Amino acid sequence: MTREQIIDKWETLDPRARDAWVALAVFKWRIMGDQIFPPEGEQLRSSKVQYEDGRFSIILPNYTTDIAAAWTVVDESAKWGGMQIGCYGKPDARYYEVYTYTDTHPYSYPIDITKETAPEAIGLAAIIAKLSTAK
């Protein structure tokens, strides 16, 4: 996908669908039937499982709306080049800019994303770093 295609798709998704996309692309979660699971072999921590209606279910982190979950994306980005995050503007007109560097292509290039929240900027930058086919 190109950067533009990724951004266009991102804009059509609700936050939970964005979270799932980050889980699949960045953390290699997998889909089985109509459910999403962490990568095979990853130990499930109690924070990822909830018991409801007589069964267990996996809790998908809120990567694109919760800064603590988004920070795990930043940590993961160190494996492919890292991220630089900035907060700009005034208290009532703030925006976040993320530069992501990737070594998944023959050369490293910055990915510059600007969004109103840090978690959304981090998630979108990570998706572009992992999926973009642009050279």
PDB file of C-alpha atoms in Angstrom:
ATOM      1  CA  MET A   1       0.000   0.000   0.000  1.00  0.00           C
ATOM      2  CA  THR A   2       1.130   3.537  -0.569  1.00  0.00           C
ATOM      3  CA  ARG A   3       1.234   6.121   2.194  1.00  0.00           C
ATOM      4  CA  GLU A   4      -1.827   7.819   0.696  1.00  0.00           C
ATOM      5  CA  GLN A   5      -3.789   4.546   0.547  1.00  0.00           C
ATOM      6  CA  ILE A   6      -2.930   3.809   4.179  1.00  0.00           C
ATOM      7  CA  ILE A   7      -4.019   7.288   5.297  1.00  0.00           C
ATOM      8  CA  ASP A   8      -7.245   7.040   3.266  1.00  0.00           C
ATOM      9  CA  LYS A   9      -8.089   3.661   4.841  1.00  0.00           C
ATOM     10  CA  TRP A  10      -7.172   4.952   8.333  1.00  0.00           C
ATOM     11  CA  GLU A  11      -9.648   7.822   7.990  1.00  0.00           C
ATOM     12  CA  THR A  12     -12.517   5.383   7.279  1.00  0.00           C
ATOM     13  CA  LEU A  13     -11.887   3.248  10.386  1.00  0.00           C
ATOM     14  CA  ASP A  14     -13.290   3.707  13.873  1.00  0.00           C
ATOM     15  CA  PRO A  15     -10.791   3.665  16.776  1.00  0.00           C
ATOM     16  CA  ARG A  16     -11.222  -0.035  17.584  1.00  0.00           C
ATOM     17  CA  ALA A  17     -10.695  -1.032  13.955  1.00  0.00           C
ATOM     18  CA  ARG A  18      -7.547   1.126  13.973  1.00  0.00           C
ATOM     19  CA  ASP A  19      -6.413  -0.675  17.135  1.00  0.00           C
ATOM     20  CA  ALA A  20      -6.894  -4.023  15.403  1.00  0.00           C
ATOM     21  CA  TRP A  21      -4.935  -2.826  12.364  1.00  0.00           C
ATOM     22  CA  VAL A  22      -2.043  -1.742  14.609  1.00  0.00           C
ATOM     23  CA  ALA A  23      -2.158  -5.107  16.416  1.00  0.00           C
ATOM     24  CA  LEU A  24      -2.049  -7.015  13.128  1.00  0.00           C
ATOM     25  CA  ALA A  25       0.601  -4.922  11.360  1.00  0.00           C
ATOM     26  CA  VAL A  26       2.899  -3.932  14.211  1.00  0.00           C
ATOM     27  CA  PHE A  27       2.574  -6.724  16.757  1.00  0.00           C
ATOM     28  CA  LYS A  28       1.747  -9.578  14.364  1.00  0.00           C
ATOM     29  CA  TRP A  29      -1.549 -10.488  16.021  1.00  0.00           C
ATOM     30  CA  ARG A  30      -3.567 -12.970  13.987  1.00  0.00           C
ATOM     31  CA  ILE A  31      -7.198 -13.415  13.010  1.00  0.00           C
ATOM     32  CA  MET A  32      -8.924 -16.726  13.630  1.00  0.00           C
ATOM     33  CA  GLY A  33     -12.557 -16.788  12.583  1.00  0.00           C
ATOM     34  CA  ASP A  34     -14.082 -13.556  13.821  1.00  0.00           C
ATOM     35  CA  GLN A  35     -11.583 -13.033  16.660  1.00  0.00           C
ATOM     36  CA  ILE A  36      -8.125 -11.498  16.924  1.00  0.00           C
ATOM     37  CA  PHE A  37      -5.371 -13.107  18.989  1.00  0.00           C
ATOM     38  CA  PRO A  38      -1.839 -12.170  20.045  1.00  0.00           C
ATOM     39  CA  PRO A  39       0.997 -13.831  18.105  1.00  0.00           C
ATOM     40  CA  GLU A  40       1.328 -17.569  18.533  1.00  0.00           C
ATOM     41  CA  GLY A  41       3.631 -18.361  21.406  1.00  0.00           C
ATOM     42  CA  GLU A  42       3.102 -15.050  23.204  1.00  0.00           C
ATOM     43  CA  GLN A  43       2.161 -15.671  26.784  1.00  0.00           C
ATOM     44  CA  LEU A  44      -1.190 -14.145  27.627  1.00  0.00           C
ATOM     45  CA  ARG A  45      -0.986 -11.864  30.618  1.00  0.00           C
ATOM     46  CA  SER A  46      -4.040 -11.437  32.811  1.00  0.00           C
ATOM     47  CA  SER A  47      -4.342  -7.855  31.554  1.00  0.00           C
ATOM     48  CA  LYS A  48      -5.114  -9.210  28.072  1.00  0.00           C
ATOM     49  CA  VAL A  49      -7.859 -11.608  29.126  1.00  0.00           C
ATOM     50  CA  GLN A  50     -11.267 -10.950  30.606  1.00  0.00           C
ATOM     51  CA  TYR A  51     -13.895 -13.395  31.787  1.00  0.00           C
ATOM     52  CA  GLU A  52     -17.358 -12.507  30.596  1.00  0.00           C
ATOM     53  CA  ASP A  53     -20.583 -14.453  30.080  1.00  0.00           C
ATOM     54  CA  GLY A  54     -18.960 -17.734  31.038  1.00  0.00           C
ATOM     55  CA  ARG A  55     -16.060 -17.473  28.602  1.00  0.00           C
ATOM     56  CA  PHE A  56     -12.673 -15.854  28.272  1.00  0.00           C
ATOM     57  CA  SER A  57     -12.016 -13.177  25.689  1.00  0.00           C
ATOM     58  CA  ILE A  58      -8.898 -11.356  24.569  1.00  0.00           C
ATOM     59  CA  ILE A  59      -8.673  -7.647  25.320  1.00  0.00           C
ATOM     60  CA  LEU A  60      -7.296  -5.689  22.398  1.00  0.00           C
ATOM     61  CA  PRO A  61      -5.218  -2.755  23.688  1.00  0.00           C
ATOM     62  CA  ASN A  62      -6.448   0.744  22.822  1.00  0.00           C
ATOM     63  CA  TYR A  63      -3.350   1.577  20.797  1.00  0.00           C
ATOM     64  CA  THR A  64      -4.871   4.626  19.088  1.00  0.00           C
ATOM     65  CA  THR A  65      -6.716   6.236  22.008  1.00  0.00           C
ATOM     66  CA  ASP A  66      -4.685   5.400  25.136  1.00  0.00           C
ATOM     67  CA  ILE A  67      -1.174   6.843  25.513  1.00  0.00           C
ATOM     68  CA  ALA A  68       0.019   3.930  27.674  1.00  0.00           C
ATOM     69  CA  ALA A  69      -0.938   1.434  24.962  1.00  0.00           C
ATOM     70  CA  ALA A  70       0.450   3.734  22.250  1.00  0.00           C
ATOM     71  CA  TRP A  71       3.760   3.829  24.078  1.00  0.00           C
ATOM     72  CA  THR A  72       4.094   0.058  23.535  1.00  0.00           C
ATOM     73  CA  VAL A  73       3.972   0.857  19.807  1.00  0.00           C
ATOM     74  CA  VAL A  74       6.811   3.356  20.300  1.00  0.00           C
ATOM     75  CA  ASP A  75       8.793   0.693  22.174  1.00  0.00           C
ATOM     76  CA  GLU A  76       8.150  -1.809  19.372  1.00  0.00           C
ATOM     77  CA  SER A  77       9.303   0.737  16.765  1.00  0.00           C
ATOM     78  CA  ALA A  78      12.847   0.476  18.143  1.00  0.00           C
ATOM     79  CA  LYS A  79      13.005  -2.863  16.308  1.00  0.00           C
ATOM     80  CA  TRP A  80      12.658  -1.160  12.915  1.00  0.00           C
ATOM     81  CA  GLY A  81      14.166   2.305  13.383  1.00  0.00           C
ATOM     82  CA  GLY A  82      12.342   4.123  16.171  1.00  0.00           C
ATOM     83  CA  MET A  83      10.099   7.170  16.546  1.00  0.00           C
ATOM     84  CA  GLN A  84      10.517  10.801  17.437  1.00  0.00           C
ATOM     85  CA  ILE A  85       7.394  12.459  18.906  1.00  0.00           C
ATOM     86  CA  GLY A  86       6.681  16.166  19.319  1.00  0.00           C
ATOM     87  CA  CYS A  87       3.812  18.152  20.822  1.00  0.00           C
ATOM     88  CA  TYR A  88       3.210  21.577  19.321  1.00  0.00           C
ATOM     89  CA  GLY A  89       0.756  24.445  19.560  1.00  0.00           C
ATOM     90  CA  LYS A  90      -1.116  26.047  22.403  1.00  0.00           C
ATOM     91  CA  PRO A  91      -3.080  24.245  25.132  1.00  0.00           C
ATOM     92  CA  ASP A  92      -6.349  24.789  23.241  1.00  0.00           C
ATOM     93  CA  ALA A  93      -4.908  24.013  19.796  1.00  0.00           C
ATOM     94  CA  ARG A  94      -2.403  21.232  20.292  1.00  0.00           C
ATOM     95  CA  TYR A  95      -1.214  18.754  17.693  1.00  0.00           C
ATOM     96  CA  TYR A  96       1.239  15.880  17.723  1.00  0.00           C
ATOM     97  CA  GLU A  97       3.815  15.084  15.102  1.00  0.00           C
ATOM     98  CA  VAL A  98       5.552  11.732  14.810  1.00  0.00           C
ATOM     99  CA  TYR A  99       8.618  10.965  12.754  1.00  0.00           C
ATOM    100  CA  THR A 100       9.156   7.256  12.253  1.00  0.00           C
ATOM    101  CA  TYR A 101      12.279   5.834  10.736  1.00  0.00           C
ATOM    102  CA  THR A 102      12.213   2.452   9.095  1.00  0.00           C
ATOM    103  CA  ASP A 103      14.870   0.042   7.996  1.00  0.00           C
ATOM    104  CA  THR A 104      12.398  -2.265   6.231  1.00  0.00           C
ATOM    105  CA  HIS A 105      13.272  -0.645   2.895  1.00  0.00           C
ATOM    106  CA  PRO A 106      16.657  -0.465   1.146  1.00  0.00           C
ATOM    107  CA  TYR A 107      17.188   2.918   2.785  1.00  0.00           C
ATOM    108  CA  SER A 108      15.769   4.626   5.842  1.00  0.00           C
ATOM    109  CA  TYR A 109      13.375   7.526   5.380  1.00  0.00           C
ATOM    110  CA  PRO A 110      11.351   9.636   7.793  1.00  0.00           C
ATOM    111  CA  ILE A 111       7.593   9.275   8.006  1.00  0.00           C
ATOM    112  CA  ASP A 112       6.022  12.517   9.174  1.00  0.00           C
ATOM    113  CA  ILE A 113       2.469  12.264  10.577  1.00  0.00           C
ATOM    114  CA  THR A 114       0.480  15.011  12.284  1.00  0.00           C
ATOM    115  CA  LYS A 115      -2.698  14.282  14.284  1.00  0.00           C
ATOM    116  CA  GLU A 116      -4.705  15.836  17.133  1.00  0.00           C
ATOM    117  CA  THR A 117      -3.768  13.103  19.623  1.00  0.00           C
ATOM    118  CA  ALA A 118      -0.432  11.430  20.267  1.00  0.00           C
ATOM    119  CA  PRO A 119      -1.835   7.854  20.251  1.00  0.00           C
ATOM    120  CA  GLU A 120      -3.436   8.364  16.839  1.00  0.00           C
ATOM    121  CA  ALA A 121      -0.277   9.905  15.375  1.00  0.00           C
ATOM    122  CA  ILE A 122       1.834   7.064  16.781  1.00  0.00           C
ATOM    123  CA  GLY A 123      -0.520   4.359  15.457  1.00  0.00           C
ATOM    124  CA  LEU A 124      -0.765   5.805  11.953  1.00  0.00           C
ATOM    125  CA  ALA A 125       2.990   6.392  11.691  1.00  0.00           C
ATOM    126  CA  ALA A 126       3.618   2.793  12.746  1.00  0.00           C
ATOM    127  CA  ILE A 127       1.191   1.430  10.163  1.00  0.00           C
ATOM    128  CA  ILE A 128       2.861   3.467   7.426  1.00  0.00           C
ATOM    129  CA  ALA A 129       6.316   2.308   8.551  1.00  0.00           C
ATOM    130  CA  LYS A 130       5.265  -1.348   8.491  1.00  0.00           C
ATOM    131  CA  LEU A 131       3.037  -1.439   5.406  1.00  0.00           C
ATOM    132  CA  SER A 132       4.105   1.330   3.051  1.00  0.00           C
ATOM    133  CA  THR A 133       5.492   0.231  -0.279  1.00  0.00           C
ATOM    134  CA  ALA A 134       6.678   3.725  -1.201  1.00  0.00           C
ATOM    135  CA  LYS A 135      10.374   4.064  -1.894  1.00  0.00           C
TER     136      LYS A 135
END
